[in-house]
Short mmCIF file of N, CA and C in Angstrom, two decimals:
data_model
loop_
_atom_site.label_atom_id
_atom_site.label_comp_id
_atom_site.label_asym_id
_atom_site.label_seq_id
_atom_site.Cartn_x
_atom_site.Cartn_y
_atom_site.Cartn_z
N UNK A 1263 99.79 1.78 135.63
CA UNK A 1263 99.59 3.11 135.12
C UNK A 1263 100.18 3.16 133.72
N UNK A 1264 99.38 3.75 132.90
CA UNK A 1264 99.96 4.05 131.12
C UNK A 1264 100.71 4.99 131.18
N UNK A 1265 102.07 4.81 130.38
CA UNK A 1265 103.21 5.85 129.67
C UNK A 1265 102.69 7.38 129.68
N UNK A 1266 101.45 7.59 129.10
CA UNK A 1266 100.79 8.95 129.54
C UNK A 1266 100.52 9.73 130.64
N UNK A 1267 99.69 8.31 131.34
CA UNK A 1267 99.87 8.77 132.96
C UNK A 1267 100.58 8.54 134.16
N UNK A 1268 101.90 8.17 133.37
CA UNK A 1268 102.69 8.15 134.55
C UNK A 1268 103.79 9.11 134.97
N UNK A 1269 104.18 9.59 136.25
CA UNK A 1269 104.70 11.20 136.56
C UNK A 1269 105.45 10.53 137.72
N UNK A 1270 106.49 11.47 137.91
CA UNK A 1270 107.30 11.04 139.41
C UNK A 1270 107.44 12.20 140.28
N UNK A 1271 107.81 12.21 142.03
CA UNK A 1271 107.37 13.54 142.76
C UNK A 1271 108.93 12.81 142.87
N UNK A 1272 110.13 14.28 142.17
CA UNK A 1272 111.28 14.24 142.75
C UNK A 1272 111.57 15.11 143.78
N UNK A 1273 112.10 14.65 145.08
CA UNK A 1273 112.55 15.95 145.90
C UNK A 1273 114.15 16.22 145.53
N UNK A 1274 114.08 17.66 145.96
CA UNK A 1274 115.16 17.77 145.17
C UNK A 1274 115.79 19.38 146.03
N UNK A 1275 116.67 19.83 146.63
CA UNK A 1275 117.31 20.93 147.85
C UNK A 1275 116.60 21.97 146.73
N UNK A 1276 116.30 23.01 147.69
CA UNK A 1276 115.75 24.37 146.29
C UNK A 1276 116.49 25.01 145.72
N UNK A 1277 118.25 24.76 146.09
CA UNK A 1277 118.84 25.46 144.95
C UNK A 1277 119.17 25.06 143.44
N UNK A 1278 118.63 23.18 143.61
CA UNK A 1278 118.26 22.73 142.38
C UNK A 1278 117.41 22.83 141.78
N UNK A 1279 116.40 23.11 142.30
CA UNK A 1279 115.01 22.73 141.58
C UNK A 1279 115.29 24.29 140.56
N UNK A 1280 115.57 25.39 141.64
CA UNK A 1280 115.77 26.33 140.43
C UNK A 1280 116.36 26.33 139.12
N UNK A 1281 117.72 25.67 139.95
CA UNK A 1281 118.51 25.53 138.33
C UNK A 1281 117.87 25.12 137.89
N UNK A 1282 117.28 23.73 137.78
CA UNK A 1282 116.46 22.80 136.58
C UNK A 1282 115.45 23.91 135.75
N UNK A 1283 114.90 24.25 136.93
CA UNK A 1283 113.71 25.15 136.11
C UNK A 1283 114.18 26.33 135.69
N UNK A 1284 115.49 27.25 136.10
CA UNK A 1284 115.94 27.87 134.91
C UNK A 1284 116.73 27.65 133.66
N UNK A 1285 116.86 25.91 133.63
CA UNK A 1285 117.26 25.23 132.52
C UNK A 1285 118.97 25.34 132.89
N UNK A 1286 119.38 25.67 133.61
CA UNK A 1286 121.05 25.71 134.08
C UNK A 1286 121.93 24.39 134.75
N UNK A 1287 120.59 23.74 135.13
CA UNK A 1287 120.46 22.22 135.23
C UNK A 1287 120.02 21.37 134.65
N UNK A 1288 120.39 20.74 133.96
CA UNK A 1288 119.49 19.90 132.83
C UNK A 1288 119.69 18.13 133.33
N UNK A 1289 120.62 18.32 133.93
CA UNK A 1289 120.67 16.13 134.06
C UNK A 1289 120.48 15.88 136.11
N UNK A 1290 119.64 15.38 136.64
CA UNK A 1290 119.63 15.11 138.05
C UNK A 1290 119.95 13.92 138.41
N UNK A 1291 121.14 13.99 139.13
CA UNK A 1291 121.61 12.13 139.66
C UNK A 1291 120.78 11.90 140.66
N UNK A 1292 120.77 10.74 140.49
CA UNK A 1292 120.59 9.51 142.20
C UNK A 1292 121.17 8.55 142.13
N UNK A 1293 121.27 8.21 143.33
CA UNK A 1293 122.62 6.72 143.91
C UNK A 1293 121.85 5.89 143.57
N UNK A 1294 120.37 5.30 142.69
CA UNK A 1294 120.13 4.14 142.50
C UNK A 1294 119.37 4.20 140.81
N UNK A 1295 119.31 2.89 140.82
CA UNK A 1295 118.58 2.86 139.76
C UNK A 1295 117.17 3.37 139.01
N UNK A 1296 117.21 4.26 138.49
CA UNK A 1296 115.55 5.06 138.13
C UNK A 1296 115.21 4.36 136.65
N UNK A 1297 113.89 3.57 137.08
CA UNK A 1297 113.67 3.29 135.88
C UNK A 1297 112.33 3.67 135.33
N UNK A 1298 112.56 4.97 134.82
CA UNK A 1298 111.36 6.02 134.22
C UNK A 1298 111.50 5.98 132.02
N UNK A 1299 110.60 5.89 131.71
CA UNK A 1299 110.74 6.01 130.00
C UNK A 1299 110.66 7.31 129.78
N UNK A 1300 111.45 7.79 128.81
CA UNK A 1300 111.61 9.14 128.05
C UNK A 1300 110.00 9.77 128.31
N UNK A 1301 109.90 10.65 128.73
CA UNK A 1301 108.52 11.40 128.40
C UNK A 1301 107.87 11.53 129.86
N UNK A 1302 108.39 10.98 130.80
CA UNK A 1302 107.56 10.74 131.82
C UNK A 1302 107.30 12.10 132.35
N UNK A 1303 106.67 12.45 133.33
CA UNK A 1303 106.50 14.04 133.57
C UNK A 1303 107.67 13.56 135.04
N UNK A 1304 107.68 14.89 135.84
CA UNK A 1304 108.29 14.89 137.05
C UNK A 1304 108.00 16.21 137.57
N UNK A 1305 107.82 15.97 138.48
CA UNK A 1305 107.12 16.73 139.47
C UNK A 1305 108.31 17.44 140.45
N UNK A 1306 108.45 18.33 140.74
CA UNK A 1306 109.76 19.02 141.30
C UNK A 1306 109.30 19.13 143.22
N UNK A 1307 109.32 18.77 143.87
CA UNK A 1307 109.41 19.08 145.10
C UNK A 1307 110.60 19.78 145.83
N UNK A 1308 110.50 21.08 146.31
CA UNK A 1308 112.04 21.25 146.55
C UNK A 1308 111.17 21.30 148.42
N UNK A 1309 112.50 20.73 148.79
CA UNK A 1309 112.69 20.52 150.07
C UNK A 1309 112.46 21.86 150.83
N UNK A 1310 113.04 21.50 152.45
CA UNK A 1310 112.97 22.80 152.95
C UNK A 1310 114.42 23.87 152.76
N UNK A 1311 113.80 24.71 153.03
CA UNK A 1311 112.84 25.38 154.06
C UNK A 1311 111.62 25.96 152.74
N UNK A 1312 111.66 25.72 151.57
CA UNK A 1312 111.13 25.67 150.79
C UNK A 1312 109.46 24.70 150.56
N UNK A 1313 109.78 23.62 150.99
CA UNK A 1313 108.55 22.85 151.59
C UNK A 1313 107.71 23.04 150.23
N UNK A 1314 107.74 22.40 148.95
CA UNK A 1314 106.34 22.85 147.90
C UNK A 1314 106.49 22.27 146.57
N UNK A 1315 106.09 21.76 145.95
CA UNK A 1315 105.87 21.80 144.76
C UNK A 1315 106.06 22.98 143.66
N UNK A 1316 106.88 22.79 142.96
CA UNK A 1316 107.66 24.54 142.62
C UNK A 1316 107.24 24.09 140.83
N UNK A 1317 107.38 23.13 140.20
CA UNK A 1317 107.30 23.24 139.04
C UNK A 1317 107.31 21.68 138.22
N UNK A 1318 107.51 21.66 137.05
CA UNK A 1318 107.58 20.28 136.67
C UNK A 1318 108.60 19.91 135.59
N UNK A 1319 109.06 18.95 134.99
CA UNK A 1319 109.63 18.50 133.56
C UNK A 1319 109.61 17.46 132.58
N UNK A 1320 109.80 17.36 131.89
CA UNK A 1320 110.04 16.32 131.23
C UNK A 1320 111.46 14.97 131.36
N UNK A 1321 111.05 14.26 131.49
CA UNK A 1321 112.55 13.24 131.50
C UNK A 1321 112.43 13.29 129.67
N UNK A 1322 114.06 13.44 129.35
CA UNK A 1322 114.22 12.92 128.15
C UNK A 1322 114.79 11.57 127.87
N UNK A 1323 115.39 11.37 128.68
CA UNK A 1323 116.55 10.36 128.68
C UNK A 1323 116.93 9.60 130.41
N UNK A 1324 117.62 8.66 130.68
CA UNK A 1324 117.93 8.22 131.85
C UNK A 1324 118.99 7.78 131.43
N UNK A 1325 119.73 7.56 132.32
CA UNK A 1325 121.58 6.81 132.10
C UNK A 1325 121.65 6.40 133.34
N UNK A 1326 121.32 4.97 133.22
CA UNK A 1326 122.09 3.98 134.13
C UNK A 1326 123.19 3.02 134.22
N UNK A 1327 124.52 3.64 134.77
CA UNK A 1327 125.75 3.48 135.02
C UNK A 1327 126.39 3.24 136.41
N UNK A 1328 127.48 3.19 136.65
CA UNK A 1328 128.57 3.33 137.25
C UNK A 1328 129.19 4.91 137.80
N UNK A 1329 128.65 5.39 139.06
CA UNK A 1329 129.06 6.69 139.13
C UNK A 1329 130.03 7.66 138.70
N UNK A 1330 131.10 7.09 137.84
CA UNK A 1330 131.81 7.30 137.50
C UNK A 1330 131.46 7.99 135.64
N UNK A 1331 130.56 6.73 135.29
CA UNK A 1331 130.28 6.95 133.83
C UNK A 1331 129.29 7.88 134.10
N UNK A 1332 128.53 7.98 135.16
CA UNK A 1332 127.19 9.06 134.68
C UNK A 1332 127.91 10.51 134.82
N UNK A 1333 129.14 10.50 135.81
CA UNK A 1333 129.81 11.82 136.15
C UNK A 1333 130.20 11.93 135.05
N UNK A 1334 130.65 11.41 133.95
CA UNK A 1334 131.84 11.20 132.89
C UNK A 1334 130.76 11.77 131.72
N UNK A 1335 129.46 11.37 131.75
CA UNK A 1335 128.66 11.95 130.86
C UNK A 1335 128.15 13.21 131.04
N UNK A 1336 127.65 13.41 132.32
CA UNK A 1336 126.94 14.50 132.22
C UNK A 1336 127.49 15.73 133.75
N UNK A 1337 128.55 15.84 133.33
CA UNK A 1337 129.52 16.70 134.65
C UNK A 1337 129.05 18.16 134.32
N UNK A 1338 128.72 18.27 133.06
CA UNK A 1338 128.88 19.68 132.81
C UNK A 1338 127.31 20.55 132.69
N UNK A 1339 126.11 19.18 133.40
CA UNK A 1339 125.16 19.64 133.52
C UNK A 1339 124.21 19.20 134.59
N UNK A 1340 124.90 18.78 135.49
CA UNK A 1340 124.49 18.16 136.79
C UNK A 1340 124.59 19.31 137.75
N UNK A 1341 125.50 20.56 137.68
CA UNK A 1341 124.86 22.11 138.64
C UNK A 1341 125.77 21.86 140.13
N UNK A 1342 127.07 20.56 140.25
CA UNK A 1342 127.37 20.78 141.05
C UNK A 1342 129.17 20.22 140.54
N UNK A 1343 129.53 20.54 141.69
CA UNK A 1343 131.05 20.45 141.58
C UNK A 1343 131.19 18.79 141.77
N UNK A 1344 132.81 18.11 141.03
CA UNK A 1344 132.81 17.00 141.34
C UNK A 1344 133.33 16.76 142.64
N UNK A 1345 133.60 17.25 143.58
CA UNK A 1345 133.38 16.98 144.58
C UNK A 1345 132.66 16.77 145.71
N UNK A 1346 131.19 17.50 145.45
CA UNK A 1346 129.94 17.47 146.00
C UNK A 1346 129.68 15.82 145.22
N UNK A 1347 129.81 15.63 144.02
CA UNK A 1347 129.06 14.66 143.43
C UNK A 1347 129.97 13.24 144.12
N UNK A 1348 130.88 13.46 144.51
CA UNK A 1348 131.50 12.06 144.74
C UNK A 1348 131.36 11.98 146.12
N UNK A 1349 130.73 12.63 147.04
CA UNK A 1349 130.67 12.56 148.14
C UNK A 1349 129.26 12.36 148.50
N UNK A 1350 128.27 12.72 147.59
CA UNK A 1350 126.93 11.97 147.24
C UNK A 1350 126.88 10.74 146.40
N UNK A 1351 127.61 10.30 145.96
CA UNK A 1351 128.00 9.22 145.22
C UNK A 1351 128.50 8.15 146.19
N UNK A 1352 129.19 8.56 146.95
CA UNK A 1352 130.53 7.21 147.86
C UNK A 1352 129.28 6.29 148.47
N UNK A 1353 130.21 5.03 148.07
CA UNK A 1353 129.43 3.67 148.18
C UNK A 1353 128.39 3.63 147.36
N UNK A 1354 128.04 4.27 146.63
CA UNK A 1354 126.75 3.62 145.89
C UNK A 1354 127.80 2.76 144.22
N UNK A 1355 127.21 1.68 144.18
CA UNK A 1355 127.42 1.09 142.62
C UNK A 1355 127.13 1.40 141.49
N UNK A 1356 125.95 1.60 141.49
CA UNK A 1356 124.71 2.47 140.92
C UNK A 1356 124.62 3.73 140.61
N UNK A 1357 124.15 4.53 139.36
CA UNK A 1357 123.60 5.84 139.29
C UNK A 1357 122.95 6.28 138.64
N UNK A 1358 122.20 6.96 138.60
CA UNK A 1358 121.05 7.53 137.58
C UNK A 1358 121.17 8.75 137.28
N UNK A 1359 121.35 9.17 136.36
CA UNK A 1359 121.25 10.55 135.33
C UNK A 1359 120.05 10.82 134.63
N UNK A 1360 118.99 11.95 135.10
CA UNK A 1360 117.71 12.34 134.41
C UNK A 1360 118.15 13.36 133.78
N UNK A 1361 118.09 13.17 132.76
CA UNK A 1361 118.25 14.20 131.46
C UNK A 1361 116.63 14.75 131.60
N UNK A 1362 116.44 16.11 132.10
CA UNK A 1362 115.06 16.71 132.09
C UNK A 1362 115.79 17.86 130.54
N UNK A 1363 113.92 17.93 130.04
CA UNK A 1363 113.89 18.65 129.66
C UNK A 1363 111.88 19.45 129.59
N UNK A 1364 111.92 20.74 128.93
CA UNK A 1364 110.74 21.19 129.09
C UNK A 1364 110.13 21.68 130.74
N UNK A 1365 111.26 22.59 131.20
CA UNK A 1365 111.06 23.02 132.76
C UNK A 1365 110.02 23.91 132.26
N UNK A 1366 108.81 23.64 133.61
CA UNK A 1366 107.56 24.59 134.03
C UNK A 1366 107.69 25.11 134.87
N UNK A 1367 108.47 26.43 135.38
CA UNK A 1367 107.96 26.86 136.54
C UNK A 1367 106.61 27.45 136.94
N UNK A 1368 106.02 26.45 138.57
CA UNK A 1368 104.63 27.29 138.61
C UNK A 1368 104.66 28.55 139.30
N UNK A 1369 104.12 29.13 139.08
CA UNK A 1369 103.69 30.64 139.42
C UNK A 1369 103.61 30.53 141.19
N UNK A 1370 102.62 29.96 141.34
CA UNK A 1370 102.36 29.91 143.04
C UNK A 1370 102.67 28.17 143.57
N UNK A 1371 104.25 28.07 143.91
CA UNK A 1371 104.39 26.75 144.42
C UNK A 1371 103.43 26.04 145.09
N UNK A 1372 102.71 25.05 145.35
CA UNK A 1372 101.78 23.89 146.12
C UNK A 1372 102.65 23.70 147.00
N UNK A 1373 102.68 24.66 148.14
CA UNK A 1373 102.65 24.29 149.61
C UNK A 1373 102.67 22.84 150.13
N UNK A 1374 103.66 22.40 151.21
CA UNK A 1374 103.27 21.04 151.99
C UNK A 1374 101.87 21.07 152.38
N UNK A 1375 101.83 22.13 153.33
CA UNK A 1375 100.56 22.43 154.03
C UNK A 1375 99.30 21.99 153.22
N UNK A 1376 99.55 22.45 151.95
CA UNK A 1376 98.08 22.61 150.96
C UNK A 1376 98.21 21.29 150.35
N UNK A 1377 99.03 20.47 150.08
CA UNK A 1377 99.09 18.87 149.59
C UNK A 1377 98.65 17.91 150.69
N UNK A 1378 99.34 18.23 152.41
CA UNK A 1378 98.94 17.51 153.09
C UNK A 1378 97.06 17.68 153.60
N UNK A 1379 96.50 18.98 153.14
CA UNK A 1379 95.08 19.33 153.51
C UNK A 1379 94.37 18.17 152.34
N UNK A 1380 94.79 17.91 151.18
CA UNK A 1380 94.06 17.16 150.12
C UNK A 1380 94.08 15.95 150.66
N UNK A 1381 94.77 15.27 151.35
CA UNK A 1381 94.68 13.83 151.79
C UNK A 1381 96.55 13.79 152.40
N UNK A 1382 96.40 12.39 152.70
CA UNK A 1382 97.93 11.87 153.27
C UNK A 1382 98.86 12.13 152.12
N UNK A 1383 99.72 13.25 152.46
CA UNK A 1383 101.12 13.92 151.54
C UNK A 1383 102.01 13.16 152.05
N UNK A 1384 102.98 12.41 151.61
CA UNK A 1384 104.68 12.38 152.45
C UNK A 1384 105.76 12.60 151.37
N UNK A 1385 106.08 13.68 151.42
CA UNK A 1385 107.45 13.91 150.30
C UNK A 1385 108.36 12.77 150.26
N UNK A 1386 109.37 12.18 149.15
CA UNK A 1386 109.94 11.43 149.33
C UNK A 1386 111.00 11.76 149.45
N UNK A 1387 111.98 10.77 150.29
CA UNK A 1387 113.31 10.81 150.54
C UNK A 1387 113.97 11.35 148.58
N UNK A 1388 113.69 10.28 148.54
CA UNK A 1388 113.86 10.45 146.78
C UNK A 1388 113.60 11.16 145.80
N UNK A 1389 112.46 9.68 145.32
CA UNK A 1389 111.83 10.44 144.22
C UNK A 1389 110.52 9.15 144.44
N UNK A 1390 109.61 8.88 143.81
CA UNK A 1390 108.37 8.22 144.13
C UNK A 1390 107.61 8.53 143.24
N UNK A 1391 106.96 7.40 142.49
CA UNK A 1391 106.10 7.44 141.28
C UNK A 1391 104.49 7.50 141.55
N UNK A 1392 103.90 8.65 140.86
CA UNK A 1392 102.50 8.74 141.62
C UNK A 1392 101.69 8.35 140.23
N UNK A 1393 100.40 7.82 141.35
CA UNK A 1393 99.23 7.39 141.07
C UNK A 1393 98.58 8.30 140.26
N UNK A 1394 97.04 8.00 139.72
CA UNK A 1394 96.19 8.99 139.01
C UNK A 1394 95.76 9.95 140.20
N UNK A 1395 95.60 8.93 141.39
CA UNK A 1395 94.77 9.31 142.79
C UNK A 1395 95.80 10.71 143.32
N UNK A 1396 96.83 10.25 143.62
CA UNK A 1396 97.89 11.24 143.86
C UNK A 1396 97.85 12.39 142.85
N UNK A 1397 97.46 11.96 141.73
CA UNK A 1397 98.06 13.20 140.69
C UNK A 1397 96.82 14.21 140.87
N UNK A 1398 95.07 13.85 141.25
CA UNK A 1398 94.15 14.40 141.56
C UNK A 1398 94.32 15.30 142.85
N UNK A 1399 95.22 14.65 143.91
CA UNK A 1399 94.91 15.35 145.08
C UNK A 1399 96.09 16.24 144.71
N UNK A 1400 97.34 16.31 144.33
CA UNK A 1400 97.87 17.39 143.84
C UNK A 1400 97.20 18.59 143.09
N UNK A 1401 96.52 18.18 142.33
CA UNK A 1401 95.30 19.05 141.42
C UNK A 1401 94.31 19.50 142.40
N UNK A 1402 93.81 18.85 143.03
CA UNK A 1402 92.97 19.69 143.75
C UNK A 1402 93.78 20.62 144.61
N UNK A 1403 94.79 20.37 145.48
CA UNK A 1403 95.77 21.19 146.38
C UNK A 1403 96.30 22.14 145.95
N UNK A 1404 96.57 22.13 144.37
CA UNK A 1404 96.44 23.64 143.66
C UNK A 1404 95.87 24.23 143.08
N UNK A 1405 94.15 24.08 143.19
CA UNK A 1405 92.92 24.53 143.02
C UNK A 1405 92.44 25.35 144.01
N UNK A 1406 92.91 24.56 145.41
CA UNK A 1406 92.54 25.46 146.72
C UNK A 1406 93.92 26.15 147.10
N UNK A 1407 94.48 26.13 146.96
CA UNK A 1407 96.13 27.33 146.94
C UNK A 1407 95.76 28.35 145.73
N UNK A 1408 94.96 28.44 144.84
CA UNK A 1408 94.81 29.58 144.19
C UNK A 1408 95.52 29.15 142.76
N UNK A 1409 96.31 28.26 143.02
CA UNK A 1409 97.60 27.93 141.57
C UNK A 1409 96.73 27.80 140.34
N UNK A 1410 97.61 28.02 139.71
CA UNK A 1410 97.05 27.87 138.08
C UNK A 1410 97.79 26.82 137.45
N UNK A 1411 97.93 26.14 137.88
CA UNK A 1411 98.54 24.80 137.19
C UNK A 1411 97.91 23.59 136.50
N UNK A 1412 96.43 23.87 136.47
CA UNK A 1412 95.57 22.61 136.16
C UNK A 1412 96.18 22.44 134.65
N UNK A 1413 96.48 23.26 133.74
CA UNK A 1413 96.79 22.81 132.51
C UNK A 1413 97.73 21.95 132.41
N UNK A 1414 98.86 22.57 133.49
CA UNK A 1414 100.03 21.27 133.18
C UNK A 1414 99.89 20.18 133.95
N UNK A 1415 98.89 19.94 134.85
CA UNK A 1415 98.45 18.76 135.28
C UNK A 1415 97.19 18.07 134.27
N UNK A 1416 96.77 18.71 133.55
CA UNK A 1416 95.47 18.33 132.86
C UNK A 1416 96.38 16.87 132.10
N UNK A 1417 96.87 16.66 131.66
CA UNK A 1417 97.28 15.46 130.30
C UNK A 1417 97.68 14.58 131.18
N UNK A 1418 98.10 15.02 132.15
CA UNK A 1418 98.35 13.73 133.09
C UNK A 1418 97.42 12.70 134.21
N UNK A 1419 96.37 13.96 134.69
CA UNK A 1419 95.40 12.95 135.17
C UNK A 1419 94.47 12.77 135.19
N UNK A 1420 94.15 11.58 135.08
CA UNK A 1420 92.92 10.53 134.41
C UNK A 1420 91.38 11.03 134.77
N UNK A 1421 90.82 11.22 133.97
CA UNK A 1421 89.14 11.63 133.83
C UNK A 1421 88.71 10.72 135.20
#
């Protein structure tokens, strides 16, 4: 897949996804290595009881470190206390810091229900890098949910 069309489906609890998308969150860890290039899109999945596709962003940046150094960089925009973070952190070596920027919130979240009607949906534990194919059946799943999101899906998937 080309730098243009490539996007990631992060899941992410819904009291983050808000922050991100009210910009109050700007950097998202994980215990492993993410290796996404500046620009990539990302796709927000917030978990339950939320269950949907809520919005999207931009990665600006990634920082792959030592849980310690990514806490050390970006503590003051990660949306949680360091004690939540080191207790999502313990045992991992590894960490990843997504510096998002350019939050979309969509208007009418894409439903599980309405992603799994387009073809085989499985949210990821994670995060999971999608296809053109994937990025279509998302597009269609918020064509038949009513959403208005085709624009910010338009640059991303492939004619």
């Amino acid at each position: 897949m080309s730098d243009p069309e490539r996007a990631m489906l992060l899941s992410v609890h819904p009291r983050f996804a808000t922050a991100i998308l009210d910009g109050t969150k700007t950097v998202e860890v994980r215990r492993q290595r993410v290796a996404a290039p500046p620009g990539t899109r990302v796709l927000l999945y917030a978990t339950a009881p939320t269950m949907a596709i809520v919005g999207m962003a931009r990665i600006a940046s990634v920082q792959v470190a030592s849980p310690r150094e990514v806490w050390s960089a970006s503590r003051t925009s990660v949306g949680i206390s360091q004690r939540e973070y080191d207790e999502y952190m313990s045992g991992a070596t590894r960490a990843s810091g997504l510096s998002l920027e350019e939050p979309i919130t969509f208007e009418d979240p894409v439903p599980l229900v309405a992603l799994r009607a387009s073809g085989s949906f499985h949210p990821p534990q994670s995060y999971r890098y999608l296809t053109g194919e994937d990025l279509r059946r998302v597009a269609e799943a918020a064509l038949v949910n009513g959403v208005a999101l085709q624009g910010a899906l338009n640059d991303l998937t492939p004619a």
